[in-house]
Coordinates of C-alpha atoms and ligand atoms in Angstrom, one line a residue:
M7 CA -27.4 -7.5 -7.8
R8 CA -27.7 -3.7 -7.3
I9 CA -24.7 -2.8 -5.2
G10 CA -23.5 0.5 -3.7
V11 CA -19.8 1.3 -3.1
I12 CA -19.1 4.3 -0.9
G13 CA -15.5 5.5 -1.2
L14 CA -13.8 5.5 -4.6
G15 CA -10.1 5.4 -3.6
Y16 CA -7.7 2.7 -4.8
V17 CA -9.6 -0.2 -3.2
G18 CA -13.1 1.2 -3.6
L19 CA -12.8 2.0 -7.3
V20 CA -11.2 -1.3 -8.1
T21 CA -13.9 -3.1 -6.2
A22 CA -16.7 -1.2 -7.9
L23 CA -15.3 -1.9 -11.4
V24 CA -14.6 -5.6 -10.8
L25 CA -18.1 -6.1 -9.4
A26 CA -19.6 -4.2 -12.4
N27 CA -17.6 -6.5 -14.7
Q28 CA -19.3 -9.5 -13.0
G29 CA -22.7 -8.2 -14.2
N30 CA -23.8 -6.2 -11.1
D31 CA -25.3 -2.8 -11.3
I32 CA -23.0 -0.5 -9.3
I33 CA -23.6 2.9 -7.7
G34 CA -20.2 4.4 -6.9
I35 CA -20.4 7.2 -4.3
D36 CA -17.7 9.6 -3.3
S37 CA -17.9 13.0 -1.6
D38 CA -15.3 14.4 -3.9
K39 CA -17.2 16.1 -6.7
K40 CA -14.1 16.4 -8.9
K41 CA -13.5 12.7 -8.7
I42 CA -17.2 12.0 -9.6
G43 CA -16.9 14.3 -12.5
M44 CA -13.8 12.6 -13.9
L45 CA -15.1 9.1 -13.4
S46 CA -18.5 9.9 -15.0
S47 CA -16.7 11.2 -18.1
G48 CA -14.7 7.9 -18.2
K49 CA -11.4 9.2 -16.8
A50 CA -9.5 7.2 -14.1
T51 CA -8.6 9.2 -11.0
I52 CA -5.6 7.0 -10.1
Y53 CA -3.0 5.0 -11.8
E54 CA -3.5 1.3 -11.5
P55 CA -2.6 -1.2 -14.2
G56 CA -5.6 -2.2 -16.3
L57 CA -8.0 0.3 -14.7
D58 CA -8.5 2.6 -17.7
D59 CA -9.7 -0.3 -19.9
L60 CA -11.9 -1.7 -17.2
L61 CA -13.6 1.7 -16.6
L62 CA -14.4 1.9 -20.3
K63 CA -15.6 -1.7 -20.4
V64 CA -18.1 -1.5 -17.6
S65 CA -19.3 2.1 -18.1
S66 CA -22.9 1.0 -18.8
R67 CA -23.1 -0.9 -15.6
I68 CA -22.0 1.8 -13.2
I69 CA -23.1 5.3 -12.1
F70 CA -21.0 7.7 -10.1
S71 CA -22.6 10.1 -7.7
D72 CA -21.7 12.4 -4.8
D73 CA -25.3 12.0 -3.6
Y74 CA -26.4 9.0 -1.5
G75 CA -29.9 9.1 -3.1
P76 CA -29.3 6.3 -5.7
L77 CA -28.5 3.9 -2.8
A78 CA -32.2 3.7 -1.9
D79 CA -32.8 0.4 -3.7
A80 CA -29.4 -1.2 -3.3
E81 CA -29.3 -4.7 -1.8
A82 CA -25.8 -4.4 -0.6
I83 CA -23.7 -1.3 0.3
F84 CA -19.9 -1.5 0.6
V85 CA -18.1 1.0 2.8
I86 CA -14.6 1.5 1.6
V87 CA -13.6 4.8 3.1
P88 CA -10.3 5.7 4.8
T89 CA -9.6 4.7 8.4
P90 CA -6.6 6.9 9.2
V91 CA -4.9 7.1 12.6
S92 CA -4.9 10.2 14.7
N93 CA -2.3 10.1 17.6
D94 CA -1.7 6.5 16.6
R95 CA -5.4 5.6 17.4
I96 CA -7.9 4.6 14.6
D97 CA -10.2 7.4 13.4
L98 CA -13.5 5.9 12.4
S99 CA -15.2 9.2 11.5
Y100 CA -15.4 8.5 7.8
V101 CA -16.9 5.1 8.4
R102 CA -19.4 6.6 10.8
S103 CA -20.5 9.4 8.5
A104 CA -20.8 7.0 5.5
L105 CA -22.9 4.5 7.4
G106 CA -24.9 7.3 9.0
A107 CA -25.7 9.0 5.7
A108 CA -26.4 5.8 3.8
S109 CA -28.6 4.3 6.5
K110 CA -30.9 7.3 6.4
I111 CA -31.6 6.5 2.8
N112 CA -31.7 2.7 3.1
K113 CA -31.9 0.7 6.3
S114 CA -32.7 -2.7 4.8
A115 CA -29.6 -3.2 2.7
T116 CA -26.7 -5.4 4.0
F117 CA -23.9 -3.0 4.8
I118 CA -20.4 -4.4 4.2
I119 CA -17.4 -2.8 5.8
K120 CA -14.3 -3.3 3.7
S121 CA -12.3 -0.5 5.3
T122 CA -9.8 -1.8 7.8
A123 CA -11.4 -1.3 11.2
V124 CA -10.6 -2.4 14.7
P125 CA -12.6 -5.3 16.3
G126 CA -15.9 -4.2 17.5
T127 CA -16.5 -1.5 14.9
A128 CA -19.2 -3.3 12.9
E129 CA -21.1 -4.3 16.1
K130 CA -20.9 -0.7 17.4
F131 CA -22.2 0.9 14.2
S132 CA -24.8 -1.7 13.7
A133 CA -26.3 -0.8 17.1
E134 CA -25.9 2.9 16.5
F135 CA -27.6 3.0 13.1
G136 CA -29.9 0.0 13.4
I137 CA -28.5 -1.8 10.3
K138 CA -27.0 -5.1 9.5
I139 CA -23.2 -5.0 8.9
V140 CA -20.9 -7.6 7.5
S141 CA -17.1 -7.3 7.9
N142 CA -15.3 -8.3 4.7
P143 CA -11.7 -7.0 4.9
E144 CA -9.7 -6.4 1.7
F145 CA -6.3 -7.8 1.0
T146 CA -5.7 -5.9 -2.2
K147 CA -2.2 -4.7 -3.1
E148 CA -1.9 -1.5 -5.1
G149 CA -0.4 -2.3 -8.5
T150 CA -2.1 -5.6 -8.7
G151 CA -5.5 -4.4 -7.4
I152 CA -7.6 -5.9 -10.1
Q153 CA -6.0 -9.4 -10.0
D154 CA -6.1 -9.4 -6.2
T155 CA -9.8 -8.5 -6.2
E156 CA -10.7 -11.0 -8.9
H157 CA -8.5 -13.8 -7.4
P158 CA -8.0 -13.2 -3.7
N159 CA -6.1 -15.9 -1.7
R160 CA -9.1 -16.0 0.6
V161 CA -12.4 -14.2 1.2
V162 CA -13.0 -13.4 4.9
I163 CA -16.7 -12.8 5.8
G164 CA -17.6 -11.9 9.4
S165 CA -21.4 -11.6 9.7
P166 CA -23.9 -11.2 12.5
D167 CA -26.2 -13.9 11.0
E168 CA -26.2 -16.5 8.2
A169 CA -28.3 -14.7 5.7
S170 CA -26.1 -11.5 5.5
G171 CA -23.0 -13.7 5.3
D172 CA -24.6 -15.8 2.5
L173 CA -25.3 -12.6 0.5
V174 CA -21.7 -11.4 0.7
E175 CA -20.5 -14.9 -0.2
A176 CA -22.7 -14.9 -3.2
I177 CA -21.2 -11.5 -4.4
W178 CA -17.7 -13.0 -4.3
S179 CA -18.5 -16.5 -5.5
F180 CA -17.1 -15.7 -8.9
T181 CA -13.6 -15.6 -7.4
R182 CA -13.8 -19.3 -6.4
S183 CA -11.4 -18.5 -3.6
P184 CA -11.5 -20.2 -0.2
V185 CA -14.0 -18.6 2.1
I186 CA -13.7 -18.1 5.8
R187 CA -17.1 -17.5 7.5
T188 CA -16.9 -16.2 11.0
N189 CA -18.1 -13.4 13.3
N190 CA -17.4 -9.7 12.7
K191 CA -14.6 -9.3 15.3
N192 CA -12.6 -12.3 14.0
A193 CA -12.8 -10.9 10.4
E194 CA -11.8 -7.4 11.6
L195 CA -8.8 -8.7 13.6
T196 CA -7.7 -11.0 10.7
K197 CA -7.0 -8.0 8.6
Y198 CA -4.7 -6.4 11.2
A199 CA -3.0 -9.7 12.0
S200 CA -2.3 -10.2 8.3
N201 CA -0.9 -6.8 7.6
A202 CA 1.1 -6.7 10.8
F203 CA 2.6 -10.1 10.0
L204 CA 3.6 -9.0 6.5
A205 CA 5.1 -5.8 7.8
T206 CA 7.1 -7.8 10.4
K207 CA 8.3 -10.2 7.7
I208 CA 9.8 -7.2 5.8
S209 CA 11.3 -5.7 8.9
F210 CA 12.8 -9.1 9.8
I211 CA 14.6 -9.4 6.5
N212 CA 15.7 -5.7 6.7
E213 CA 17.4 -6.5 10.0
I214 CA 19.1 -9.5 8.4
A215 CA 20.2 -7.1 5.6
N216 CA 21.8 -4.8 8.2
L217 CA 23.7 -7.8 9.5
C218 CA 24.8 -8.8 6.0
E219 CA 26.3 -5.4 5.5
K220 CA 28.7 -6.2 8.4
I221 CA 29.8 -9.5 7.0
P222 CA 32.0 -9.4 3.9
G223 CA 30.6 -11.6 1.2
C224 CA 27.1 -11.9 2.6
D225 CA 24.1 -10.9 0.5
V226 CA 20.6 -10.7 1.9
E227 CA 19.1 -11.6 -1.6
V228 CA 20.8 -15.0 -1.5
I229 CA 19.7 -15.6 2.0
A230 CA 16.1 -14.5 1.4
K231 CA 15.9 -16.8 -1.7
A232 CA 17.2 -19.8 0.3
M233 CA 14.9 -19.0 3.2
G234 CA 11.9 -18.6 1.0
L235 CA 12.2 -22.0 -0.5
D236 CA 11.3 -23.4 2.9
E237 CA 7.5 -23.9 2.5
R238 CA 7.0 -23.0 6.1
I239 CA 8.5 -19.5 5.4
G240 CA 7.5 -18.8 1.8
P241 CA 9.2 -16.5 -0.7
H242 CA 6.9 -13.5 -0.4
F243 CA 7.6 -10.2 1.5
L244 CA 11.2 -11.1 2.0
K245 CA 12.6 -8.4 -0.2
A246 CA 14.9 -6.2 1.8
G247 CA 14.9 -2.5 1.0
L248 CA 14.1 0.9 2.2
G249 CA 11.2 -0.4 4.3
W250 CA 7.5 -0.5 4.0
G251 CA 5.2 2.5 3.4
G252 CA 1.8 3.1 1.7
S253 CA -1.7 3.6 2.9
C254 CA -2.0 0.5 5.0
F255 CA 1.0 -1.0 6.8
P256 CA 2.1 2.2 8.6
K257 CA -1.4 3.2 9.9
D258 CA -2.5 -0.4 10.6
T259 CA 0.5 -1.3 12.6
K260 CA 0.1 1.8 14.7
A261 CA -3.7 1.3 15.1
I262 CA -3.4 -2.3 16.3
V263 CA -0.6 -1.5 18.8
T264 CA -2.7 1.3 20.4
F265 CA -5.9 -0.8 20.3
A266 CA -4.1 -3.6 22.1
K267 CA -2.6 -1.2 24.6
D268 CA -6.1 0.1 25.4
L269 CA -6.9 -3.5 26.3
G270 CA -3.8 -3.9 28.5
E271 CA -1.8 -5.9 25.9
Q272 CA 1.6 -5.0 24.5
Q273 CA 2.3 -6.1 20.9
N274 CA 6.1 -6.3 21.2
I275 CA 6.8 -7.8 17.8
I276 CA 4.7 -5.3 15.9
E277 CA 6.2 -2.5 17.9
S278 CA 9.7 -3.7 17.0
A279 CA 8.7 -4.1 13.3
V280 CA 7.7 -0.4 13.3
R281 CA 11.0 0.6 15.0
V282 CA 13.1 -1.3 12.5
N283 CA 11.1 0.3 9.7
D284 CA 11.6 3.8 11.1
G285 CA 15.3 3.1 11.2
R286 CA 15.5 2.4 7.4
I287 CA 15.8 6.1 6.5
D288 CA 18.9 6.7 8.8
R289 CA 20.5 3.5 7.4
A290 CA 20.0 4.7 3.8
V291 CA 21.4 8.2 4.6
S292 CA 24.5 6.5 6.2
L293 CA 25.0 4.3 3.2
V294 CA 24.7 7.4 0.9
K295 CA 27.4 9.2 3.0
K296 CA 29.6 6.1 3.0
V297 CA 29.4 5.7 -0.8
W298 CA 30.0 9.4 -1.3
G299 CA 33.0 9.2 0.9
K300 CA 32.1 12.1 3.1
G301 CA 29.8 12.7 6.1
D302 CA 28.7 16.0 4.6
L303 CA 26.2 16.0 1.7
S304 CA 26.0 19.8 1.3
N305 CA 25.4 20.7 -2.3
V306 CA 25.9 17.1 -3.5
R307 CA 23.5 16.5 -6.3
V308 CA 21.5 13.5 -5.3
G309 CA 19.3 12.0 -8.0
M310 CA 16.4 9.9 -6.6
L311 CA 14.7 7.4 -8.9
G312 CA 11.2 6.9 -7.5
V313 CA 9.1 8.6 -5.0
A314 CA 6.0 6.2 -5.0
F315 CA 5.8 3.9 -2.0
K316 CA 6.4 1.0 -4.3
G317 CA 6.5 0.4 -8.1
D318 CA 3.4 0.3 -10.3
T319 CA 1.6 2.9 -8.4
D320 CA 1.4 6.7 -8.3
D321 CA 0.7 6.6 -4.5
I322 CA 3.1 8.5 -2.3
R323 CA 1.2 8.1 1.0
D324 CA 3.7 7.3 3.8
S325 CA 6.3 6.6 1.1
Q326 CA 9.7 5.8 2.5
A327 CA 11.2 7.4 -0.6
V328 CA 9.5 10.7 0.2
K329 CA 10.8 10.5 3.8
L330 CA 14.3 9.9 2.6
M331 CA 13.9 12.8 0.1
H332 CA 13.1 15.2 3.0
R333 CA 16.0 13.9 5.1
L334 CA 18.4 14.5 2.3
V335 CA 17.1 18.0 1.9
Q336 CA 17.8 18.5 5.6
E337 CA 21.3 17.3 5.0
N338 CA 21.6 20.2 2.5
A339 CA 21.9 17.9 -0.5
K340 CA 20.6 19.2 -3.8
V341 CA 17.9 16.6 -4.4
G342 CA 16.4 15.8 -7.8
V343 CA 13.7 13.2 -8.3
Y344 CA 12.1 11.3 -11.1
D345 CA 9.1 9.0 -11.0
P346 CA 7.2 7.6 -14.0
K347 CA 3.8 8.2 -12.3
A348 CA 3.9 9.7 -8.8
K349 CA 4.1 13.4 -8.3
V350 CA 5.7 15.4 -5.5
A351 CA 5.4 19.2 -5.1
D352 CA 8.2 20.6 -3.0
S353 CA 10.1 23.8 -3.8
S354 CA 13.3 22.5 -2.3
I355 CA 13.7 19.7 -4.9
T356 CA 14.0 19.5 -8.6
V357 CA 11.5 17.2 -10.4
Y358 CA 12.9 15.7 -13.7
A359 CA 10.8 14.7 -16.6
S360 CA 12.9 11.6 -17.4
K361 CA 15.2 9.2 -15.6
E362 CA 17.9 10.1 -18.0
D363 CA 17.7 13.8 -17.0
C364 CA 17.7 12.9 -13.4
V365 CA 20.9 10.8 -13.8
K366 CA 22.6 13.3 -16.0
N367 CA 22.2 16.1 -13.5
S368 CA 23.2 14.1 -10.4
D369 CA 26.5 13.2 -8.8
I370 CA 25.1 10.2 -7.1
I371 CA 22.0 8.1 -8.0
L372 CA 19.7 6.5 -5.5
V373 CA 17.1 3.9 -6.6
T374 CA 14.3 4.4 -4.1
T375 CA 11.2 2.8 -5.7
D376 CA 11.2 -0.6 -7.4
W377 CA 9.9 0.5 -10.8
K378 CA 11.0 -2.3 -13.2
D379 CA 12.1 0.1 -15.8
F380 CA 14.9 1.6 -13.5
S381 CA 17.1 -1.5 -13.8
R382 CA 17.8 -0.4 -17.4
I383 CA 19.3 2.9 -16.3
Y384 CA 22.7 1.4 -15.8
E385 CA 23.8 2.1 -19.3
T386 CA 23.4 5.8 -19.0
V387 CA 25.0 6.2 -15.6
G388 CA 28.7 5.9 -16.6
D389 CA 31.0 5.9 -13.5
K390 CA 28.6 7.7 -11.2
P391 CA 27.9 5.8 -8.0
I392 CA 24.4 4.2 -7.7
V393 CA 22.9 3.3 -4.3
D394 CA 20.4 0.6 -4.8
T395 CA 18.0 0.7 -1.8
R396 CA 15.5 -1.5 -3.5
R397 CA 17.8 -4.3 -4.8
I398 CA 16.6 -3.9 -8.4
F399 CA 20.1 -4.6 -10.0
T400 CA 21.2 -8.1 -10.3
S401 CA 24.7 -7.4 -11.6
D402 CA 27.8 -6.9 -9.5
R403 CA 29.1 -3.8 -11.2
R404 CA 31.7 -1.8 -9.4
N405 CA 29.7 1.4 -9.0
I406 CA 26.5 -0.2 -7.6
F407 CA 26.2 -0.2 -3.9
S408 CA 23.3 -2.2 -2.6
I409 CA 21.7 -2.4 0.8
G410 CA 22.1 -5.8 2.5
K411 CA 25.4 -6.6 0.9
G412 CA 28.7 -7.0 2.8
E413 CA 31.6 -5.6 0.9
A414 CA 33.6 -8.6 -0.4
Ligands
UDX530 C1 -0.9 -3.8 1.6 C2 -1.3 -5.3 1.8 O1 -0.3 -6.2 1.1 C3 -2.7 -5.6 1.3 O2 -3.1 -6.9 1.6 C4 -3.6 -4.6 2.1 O3 -4.9 -4.8 1.9 C5 -3.2 -3.2 1.9 O4 -1.8 -3.0 2.3 P1 0.0 -2.3 -0.4 O5 0.1 -1.2 0.7 O6 -0.7 -1.9 -1.7 O7 -0.8 -3.6 0.2 O8 1.4 -2.8 -0.8 P2 2.4 -4.0 -0.5 O9 2.7 -4.7 -1.8 O10 1.9 -4.9 0.6 O11 3.7 -3.3 0.0 C6 3.7 -2.5 1.2 C7 5.1 -1.9 1.4 O12 6.1 -2.9 1.7 C8 5.7 -1.2 0.1 O13 6.3 0.0 0.6 C9 6.7 -2.2 -0.4 O14 7.7 -1.6 -1.2 C10 7.2 -2.8 0.8 N1 7.7 -4.2 0.6 C11 6.8 -5.2 0.2 C12 9.0 -4.5 0.9 O15 9.8 -3.6 1.2 N2 9.5 -5.8 0.7 C13 8.6 -6.8 0.3 O16 9.1 -8.0 0.3 C14 7.3 -6.5 0.1

C-alpha cells in the first residue's frame, strides 16, 4: 500500500519505519526541514533502540519530505502530530493544520488519526474537511517503540464505516493482535482511559510507597511484587519511583480531566493521580534532606544520574528528573547531572560526560532515571550516600536510601 505518515516524532517515525518494513511504500512528512534532511541522509533524529538499523534497512521503501505533494496518490494517510495541552485543554491545531493541508492534495485517501485526541475530534474534522477519518490510537512506549508497534496488545480501530475500518485493519493485520472495531469516539476515549488508568496505577503504588516509608521494615517492592501476582491486578506499572512524566501521561491526564469538566463530569480518581504525581518532587527533596542530615542543601554537591523521563530514551519532555533538578537548584544545591542519551542545557548545573565523573564530583548521589547501567555504579561510590528514587538497586547496602522503604 502507498501510505503517508504526517508527523515524524517518536511514534510517527517508528510507525513509518515499521510499515515500510512490512513492504508498504511510505511517504514521511514533517514540517521540520532539518529533520527531513537528516532522515533523508539516513540519520535517526531520536534515540530509540533498533531505530538506526531499521532506518537503514527500509531506506528504499520510504521517502521523507516537508512538502505534502507526494501524498497525492496515497491510499491511507496517518496523522501522528502532537496534541499538547494549553491551559490544561487539548490543543488540536497541529491535527487541524495537517488534515487541512493534506486534504487539499488528496481528499479520497482514508485519513487515520493516531495522535491522542478527545472524543469527537475525528467527526469534527471529517465534516470540516470533507474527508473520511479513522481513529486508531497508539499504545507505544518509548524505549520499546518498535516492539510495541509490531506486536501491540490490541489494535483499536474506530471508523465511520466498514470499508475504511477494513483498510486500517488490513494495514495492521501483520501484527496478528486482537482487533477492536468500534466507532471513532469509543476509540478516542479508549486511549485516554488507558493512559489515565496506567498513570493512576503508578500513583497508587507511589502512595503505598509513602506509607511504607513510615513503617519500619516495610518495602514497596515486596508489596508490589506480591500484589502483581494477583492476575486481577497484574505486575505492570506498579514500580514505585519519582512519578510519571513523558510526552503522554502528563498532558493526557490534564486533557481528559478538562474535557470531562466541560461536560459537567468530575474525574476524581484521575485528578488525585495527578496530585499524587505532583507531590513526588517534594517527597524526593525531603528524602534527600533527611539522608543528608540537614534541611539546608546550600552548596551541597548533588549528583543526579539520569534526566530522561525514563530509561532507554533521550526524551526529557515533562521529565520528573528535570523537575527535581530545578527544585534542587532552587534549594541552592550544586547540581551535576549525567545521562547516557538525554541532554539538558542549563547554566546553573554541571553536565558530566560520564557517570563516574558525576559520582566523583558529588557529595550525595541521586538515581533519577531507571537506566539499567546505573545499578553498576555502586562499586565507584564508596561511602557516599545514594538516594535511589527509581528502585534500581536490589542490595541492602548501608549507604543506599530508597524510596518506599521503611527504615528497619
Ligand atoms: C505511555 C504509554 O505507556 C503508551 O501506551 C502511550 O501510547 C504513550 O504514553 P511512554 O510515555 O513512552 O508511554 O512511557 P511509559 O513506559 O508508559 O512510562 C511513563 C512514565 O511512567 C515514565 O516516567 C515512567 O518512568 C513512569 N513509570 C512507568 C513508573 O514510574 N512506574 C511504572 O511502573 C511504569
